[in-house]
């Protein structure tokens, strides 16, 4: 029944158990759940550049369960898209359970969005208490974004993440303002967590986890190939390129490139300027 309406292939690499990765003692590098962005094509790209674990964008469980159209548009995967965590937003346990049952043959885990991007309280004891309650219910791991509700661009409270990690026995993932592999390794060491999750840093440089300081031309070329092969909609295709090329283009080049309105125009531009 499930295969009738989900354009997916069952994960053939169940041996890539995220929990085993978290207990390996190595830094686990994770692509965050980003609305509109962390879909199959982008996940495929970052996996080519040393990303260990990917999340889907946040999916509204109620819509996913009730609408075939929502299932088709919100969740697509393939054999290479593994290990994969599907993130849902839900306020109804039954709908969350139903949504999880639909995707479980195609994923390695289900994540519940609990207030992205703020996940710590001013009173840290409240956050620790919440995490302990979640641990008691049987969750496998917790990701903590180290900012309060009011904070947007202020420094991340990695000390708070460290305290949370010290008070839990399950794996904890650090998230927030990580823009390079070196920063990821530093945060991992400072917090004592089991992995790091990155969002905007990977949008700007999908090859970040492979140690590149800025997006290499090979990565841009890979994105073009992957996006065209998977039929990525133009707006998404173009937007990702704008993020990737932010640091390697001048202001004038940005104005020209950002105004392009078709895939063919983008391909012509890349060919003329970068030989791609």
Short mmCIF file of C-alpha atoms in Angstrom, two decimals:
data_model
loop_
_atom_site.label_atom_id
_atom_site.label_comp_id
_atom_site.label_asym_id
_atom_site.label_seq_id
_atom_site.Cartn_x
_atom_site.Cartn_y
_atom_site.Cartn_z
CA UNK A 1 0.00 0.00 0.00
CA UNK A 2 2.73 2.46 0.93
CA UNK A 3 4.55 2.02 -2.35
CA UNK A 4 1.42 3.12 -4.21
CA UNK A 5 1.91 6.75 -3.26
CA UNK A 6 5.48 7.34 -2.11
CA UNK A 7 8.08 7.87 -4.83
CA UNK A 8 10.85 6.14 -2.92
CA UNK A 9 13.07 3.13 -2.76
CA UNK A 10 13.59 1.22 0.45
CA UNK A 11 16.83 1.96 2.21
CA UNK A 12 19.22 -0.86 1.36
CA UNK A 13 21.91 0.25 3.83
CA UNK A 14 20.33 -0.36 7.22
CA UNK A 15 23.80 -1.25 8.48
CA UNK A 16 24.41 2.50 8.66
CA UNK A 17 22.73 2.72 12.03
CA UNK A 18 22.92 6.32 13.34
CA UNK A 19 23.17 5.11 16.93
CA UNK A 20 26.23 3.05 16.06
CA UNK A 21 27.70 6.15 14.43
CA UNK A 22 27.09 8.22 17.56
CA UNK A 23 28.78 5.61 19.74
CA UNK A 24 31.81 5.29 17.45
CA UNK A 25 33.75 8.06 19.17
CA UNK A 26 34.08 9.89 15.86
CA UNK A 27 32.52 13.23 14.91
CA UNK A 28 29.18 12.58 13.20
CA UNK A 29 28.53 15.29 10.60
CA UNK A 30 24.85 16.02 10.03
CA UNK A 31 22.82 18.02 7.49
CA UNK A 32 19.99 19.82 9.29
CA UNK A 33 16.29 19.73 8.40
CA UNK A 34 15.84 22.90 6.32
CA UNK A 35 12.42 23.81 4.93
CA UNK A 36 12.56 23.91 1.11
CA UNK A 37 16.27 23.12 1.02
CA UNK A 38 17.33 19.78 2.50
CA UNK A 39 15.46 17.70 -0.04
CA UNK A 40 16.77 14.65 -1.92
CA UNK A 41 18.95 16.51 -4.43
CA UNK A 42 20.75 18.55 -1.77
CA UNK A 43 21.11 15.54 0.51
CA UNK A 44 22.66 13.65 -2.40
CA UNK A 45 25.15 16.49 -2.90
CA UNK A 46 26.30 16.83 0.71
CA UNK A 47 26.68 13.06 1.03
CA UNK A 48 29.29 13.27 -1.74
CA UNK A 49 31.25 15.62 0.51
CA UNK A 50 31.56 13.67 3.77
CA UNK A 51 28.15 14.34 5.34
CA UNK A 52 27.36 11.29 7.51
CA UNK A 53 23.65 11.74 8.23
CA UNK A 54 20.88 13.76 6.58
CA UNK A 55 17.47 14.99 7.71
CA UNK A 56 14.49 15.77 5.51
CA UNK A 57 12.88 19.20 5.73
CA UNK A 58 10.22 19.48 8.42
CA UNK A 59 7.00 17.78 7.27
CA UNK A 60 3.59 18.54 8.77
CA UNK A 61 2.37 15.11 9.88
CA UNK A 62 -1.34 15.86 9.52
CA UNK A 63 -1.01 16.95 5.89
CA UNK A 64 1.31 14.07 5.11
CA UNK A 65 -1.13 11.48 6.41
CA UNK A 66 -4.24 12.99 4.83
CA UNK A 67 -2.96 14.12 1.43
CA UNK A 68 -1.43 12.02 -1.35
CA UNK A 69 -0.26 15.26 -2.96
CA UNK A 70 1.58 16.23 0.23
CA UNK A 71 3.27 12.84 0.41
CA UNK A 72 4.43 13.06 -3.19
CA UNK A 73 5.80 16.59 -2.83
CA UNK A 74 7.25 16.39 0.67
CA UNK A 75 9.08 13.07 0.73
CA UNK A 76 11.26 11.51 -1.94
CA UNK A 77 14.26 9.27 -1.42
CA UNK A 78 16.35 6.61 -3.14
CA UNK A 79 18.78 3.81 -2.29
CA UNK A 80 21.75 6.10 -1.87
CA UNK A 81 19.87 8.47 0.46
CA UNK A 82 20.94 6.69 3.62
CA UNK A 83 21.14 6.99 6.57
CA UNK A 84 18.10 9.28 6.58
CA UNK A 85 16.04 10.86 9.36
CA UNK A 86 12.54 12.17 8.58
CA UNK A 87 11.44 15.17 10.64
CA UNK A 88 7.77 15.74 11.45
CA UNK A 89 5.87 18.52 13.18
CA UNK A 90 2.77 17.29 14.97
CA UNK A 91 0.48 18.01 17.91
CA UNK A 92 -1.49 14.78 17.64
CA UNK A 93 0.18 11.54 18.70
CA UNK A 94 -1.97 9.38 16.45
CA UNK A 95 -1.20 11.41 13.33
CA UNK A 96 2.50 11.40 14.19
CA UNK A 97 2.40 7.62 14.60
CA UNK A 98 0.56 7.19 11.28
CA UNK A 99 3.05 9.42 9.47
CA UNK A 100 5.97 7.53 10.99
CA UNK A 101 4.49 4.21 9.91
CA UNK A 102 4.26 5.44 6.31
CA UNK A 103 7.94 6.44 6.06
CA UNK A 104 9.58 3.91 8.39
CA UNK A 105 10.47 1.41 5.61
CA UNK A 106 12.40 4.18 3.86
CA UNK A 107 14.21 5.87 6.75
CA UNK A 108 16.53 5.20 9.67
CA UNK A 109 14.66 7.33 12.18
CA UNK A 110 11.88 9.80 12.92
CA UNK A 111 12.59 13.24 14.39
CA UNK A 112 10.08 15.50 16.13
CA UNK A 113 10.47 19.25 15.67
CA UNK A 114 10.27 20.85 19.11
CA UNK A 115 10.60 24.56 18.37
CA UNK A 116 13.33 25.11 15.77
CA UNK A 117 15.50 27.13 15.82
CA UNK A 118 15.26 27.89 19.59
CA UNK A 119 15.77 25.02 21.88
CA UNK A 120 17.14 26.36 25.18
CA UNK A 121 15.45 28.39 27.96
CA UNK A 122 16.96 31.35 29.81
CA UNK A 123 16.72 29.10 32.85
CA UNK A 124 18.84 26.18 31.67
CA UNK A 125 17.44 23.87 34.34
CA UNK A 126 14.13 23.95 32.44
CA UNK A 127 15.88 22.75 29.29
CA UNK A 128 17.75 20.02 31.13
CA UNK A 129 14.50 18.91 32.74
CA UNK A 130 12.74 18.82 29.37
CA UNK A 131 15.56 16.79 27.83
CA UNK A 132 15.52 14.34 30.73
CA UNK A 133 11.78 13.86 30.29
CA UNK A 134 12.30 13.23 26.59
CA UNK A 135 15.05 10.74 27.42
CA UNK A 136 12.71 8.95 29.84
CA UNK A 137 10.13 8.48 27.08
CA UNK A 138 12.68 6.51 25.06
CA UNK A 139 14.00 8.93 22.45
CA UNK A 140 17.27 7.80 20.88
CA UNK A 141 19.05 11.16 20.78
CA UNK A 142 18.42 14.89 21.11
CA UNK A 143 19.64 17.82 19.02
CA UNK A 144 20.08 21.14 20.83
CA UNK A 145 20.20 24.52 19.11
CA UNK A 146 22.11 26.73 21.52
CA UNK A 147 20.03 29.92 21.40
CA UNK A 148 17.00 31.23 23.25
CA UNK A 149 13.72 32.33 21.67
CA UNK A 150 14.85 35.97 21.58
CA UNK A 151 18.26 35.29 20.06
CA UNK A 152 18.84 35.25 16.31
CA UNK A 153 22.41 36.14 15.40
CA UNK A 154 23.97 36.26 18.85
CA UNK A 155 26.76 33.79 19.71
CA UNK A 156 25.59 30.24 20.38
CA UNK A 157 25.63 29.03 24.00
CA UNK A 158 27.87 26.01 23.53
CA UNK A 159 28.39 25.92 27.29
CA UNK A 160 24.66 25.25 27.67
CA UNK A 161 24.83 22.40 25.17
CA UNK A 162 27.76 20.95 27.15
CA UNK A 163 25.73 21.02 30.37
CA UNK A 164 22.79 19.31 28.66
CA UNK A 165 25.11 16.61 27.31
CA UNK A 166 26.57 16.05 30.79
CA UNK A 167 23.09 15.50 32.21
CA UNK A 168 21.91 12.90 29.69
CA UNK A 169 22.98 9.36 28.91
CA UNK A 170 21.70 9.34 25.32
CA UNK A 171 23.61 10.99 22.43
CA UNK A 172 23.32 14.76 22.09
CA UNK A 173 23.88 16.71 18.87
CA UNK A 174 25.14 20.32 18.87
CA UNK A 175 23.60 22.78 16.43
CA UNK A 176 24.10 26.47 15.75
CA UNK A 177 26.34 28.79 13.73
CA UNK A 178 28.87 26.25 12.46
CA UNK A 179 30.44 27.35 9.17
CA UNK A 180 33.50 25.16 8.61
CA UNK A 181 34.86 21.71 9.38
CA UNK A 182 37.31 23.24 11.83
CA UNK A 183 34.45 24.96 13.70
CA UNK A 184 32.50 21.70 13.70
CA UNK A 185 35.44 19.87 15.24
CA UNK A 186 35.93 22.63 17.82
CA UNK A 187 32.26 22.59 18.85
CA UNK A 188 32.38 18.80 19.10
CA UNK A 189 35.37 19.02 21.42
CA UNK A 190 34.03 21.93 23.51
CA UNK A 191 30.57 20.45 24.09
CA UNK A 192 31.51 16.78 24.37
CA UNK A 193 28.55 15.97 22.14
CA UNK A 194 28.28 13.04 19.76
CA UNK A 195 27.87 15.00 16.55
CA UNK A 196 27.21 18.40 15.01
CA UNK A 197 24.29 19.53 12.86
CA UNK A 198 24.74 22.29 10.27
CA UNK A 199 22.18 24.26 8.25
CA UNK A 200 23.25 27.61 6.77
CA UNK A 201 26.92 26.63 6.69
CA UNK A 202 26.10 23.76 4.34
CA UNK A 203 23.85 25.91 2.18
CA UNK A 204 26.77 28.27 1.61
CA UNK A 205 29.29 25.46 1.19
CA UNK A 206 27.92 21.93 0.66
CA UNK A 207 31.53 20.66 0.64
CA UNK A 208 32.16 22.06 4.12
CA UNK A 209 32.39 18.70 5.87
CA UNK A 210 35.06 17.60 3.39
CA UNK A 211 37.28 20.44 4.61
CA UNK A 212 36.71 23.05 1.88
CA UNK A 213 36.68 26.66 3.10
CA UNK A 214 34.42 27.75 0.24
CA UNK A 215 32.37 25.93 -2.37
CA UNK A 216 34.71 24.34 -4.95
CA UNK A 217 33.75 24.50 -8.62
CA UNK A 218 33.55 20.70 -8.67
CA UNK A 219 30.76 20.91 -6.07
CA UNK A 220 28.84 23.39 -8.21
CA UNK A 221 29.25 21.05 -11.16
CA UNK A 222 28.03 18.13 -9.05
CA UNK A 223 24.98 20.14 -7.97
CA UNK A 224 24.06 20.88 -11.58
CA UNK A 225 24.34 17.20 -12.52
CA UNK A 226 22.36 15.98 -9.51
CA UNK A 227 19.65 18.64 -9.76
CA UNK A 228 19.08 18.01 -13.45
CA UNK A 229 19.08 14.25 -13.02
CA UNK A 230 16.51 14.38 -10.21
CA UNK A 231 14.31 17.01 -11.85
CA UNK A 232 14.79 19.72 -9.22
CA UNK A 233 12.40 22.68 -9.73
CA UNK A 234 14.12 25.76 -11.13
CA UNK A 235 13.59 28.01 -8.10
CA UNK A 236 15.26 25.47 -5.81
CA UNK A 237 18.03 24.76 -8.34
CA UNK A 238 18.82 28.47 -8.72
CA UNK A 239 18.51 29.34 -5.03
CA UNK A 240 21.02 26.70 -4.01
CA UNK A 241 23.48 28.03 -6.57
CA UNK A 242 23.06 31.56 -5.24
CA UNK A 243 23.98 30.32 -1.77
CA UNK A 244 26.93 28.28 -3.04
CA UNK A 245 28.37 31.11 -5.13
CA UNK A 246 27.97 33.84 -2.51
CA UNK A 247 31.66 33.89 -1.56
CA UNK A 248 33.12 33.35 -5.01
CA UNK A 249 31.24 36.02 -6.98
CA UNK A 250 31.52 39.81 -7.06
CA UNK A 251 28.60 42.11 -6.32
CA UNK A 252 28.12 42.74 -10.05
CA UNK A 253 28.24 39.02 -10.82
CA UNK A 254 25.63 38.38 -8.12
CA UNK A 255 23.26 40.92 -9.65
CA UNK A 256 23.51 39.26 -13.04
CA UNK A 257 23.35 35.67 -11.81
CA UNK A 258 20.52 36.23 -9.33
CA UNK A 259 18.39 37.79 -12.08
CA UNK A 260 18.57 34.71 -14.32
CA UNK A 261 15.17 33.16 -14.86
CA UNK A 262 15.66 29.78 -16.54
CA UNK A 263 17.76 26.66 -16.25
CA UNK A 264 19.23 27.19 -19.71
CA UNK A 265 20.28 30.75 -18.77
CA UNK A 266 21.99 29.44 -15.63
CA UNK A 267 23.81 26.73 -17.57
CA UNK A 268 24.97 29.25 -20.16
CA UNK A 269 26.24 31.58 -17.42
CA UNK A 270 28.15 28.82 -15.62
CA UNK A 271 29.65 27.62 -18.90
CA UNK A 272 30.74 31.11 -19.95
CA UNK A 273 32.16 32.15 -16.56
CA UNK A 274 33.42 28.93 -15.01
CA UNK A 275 33.72 26.43 -17.84
CA UNK A 276 31.15 24.15 -16.20
#
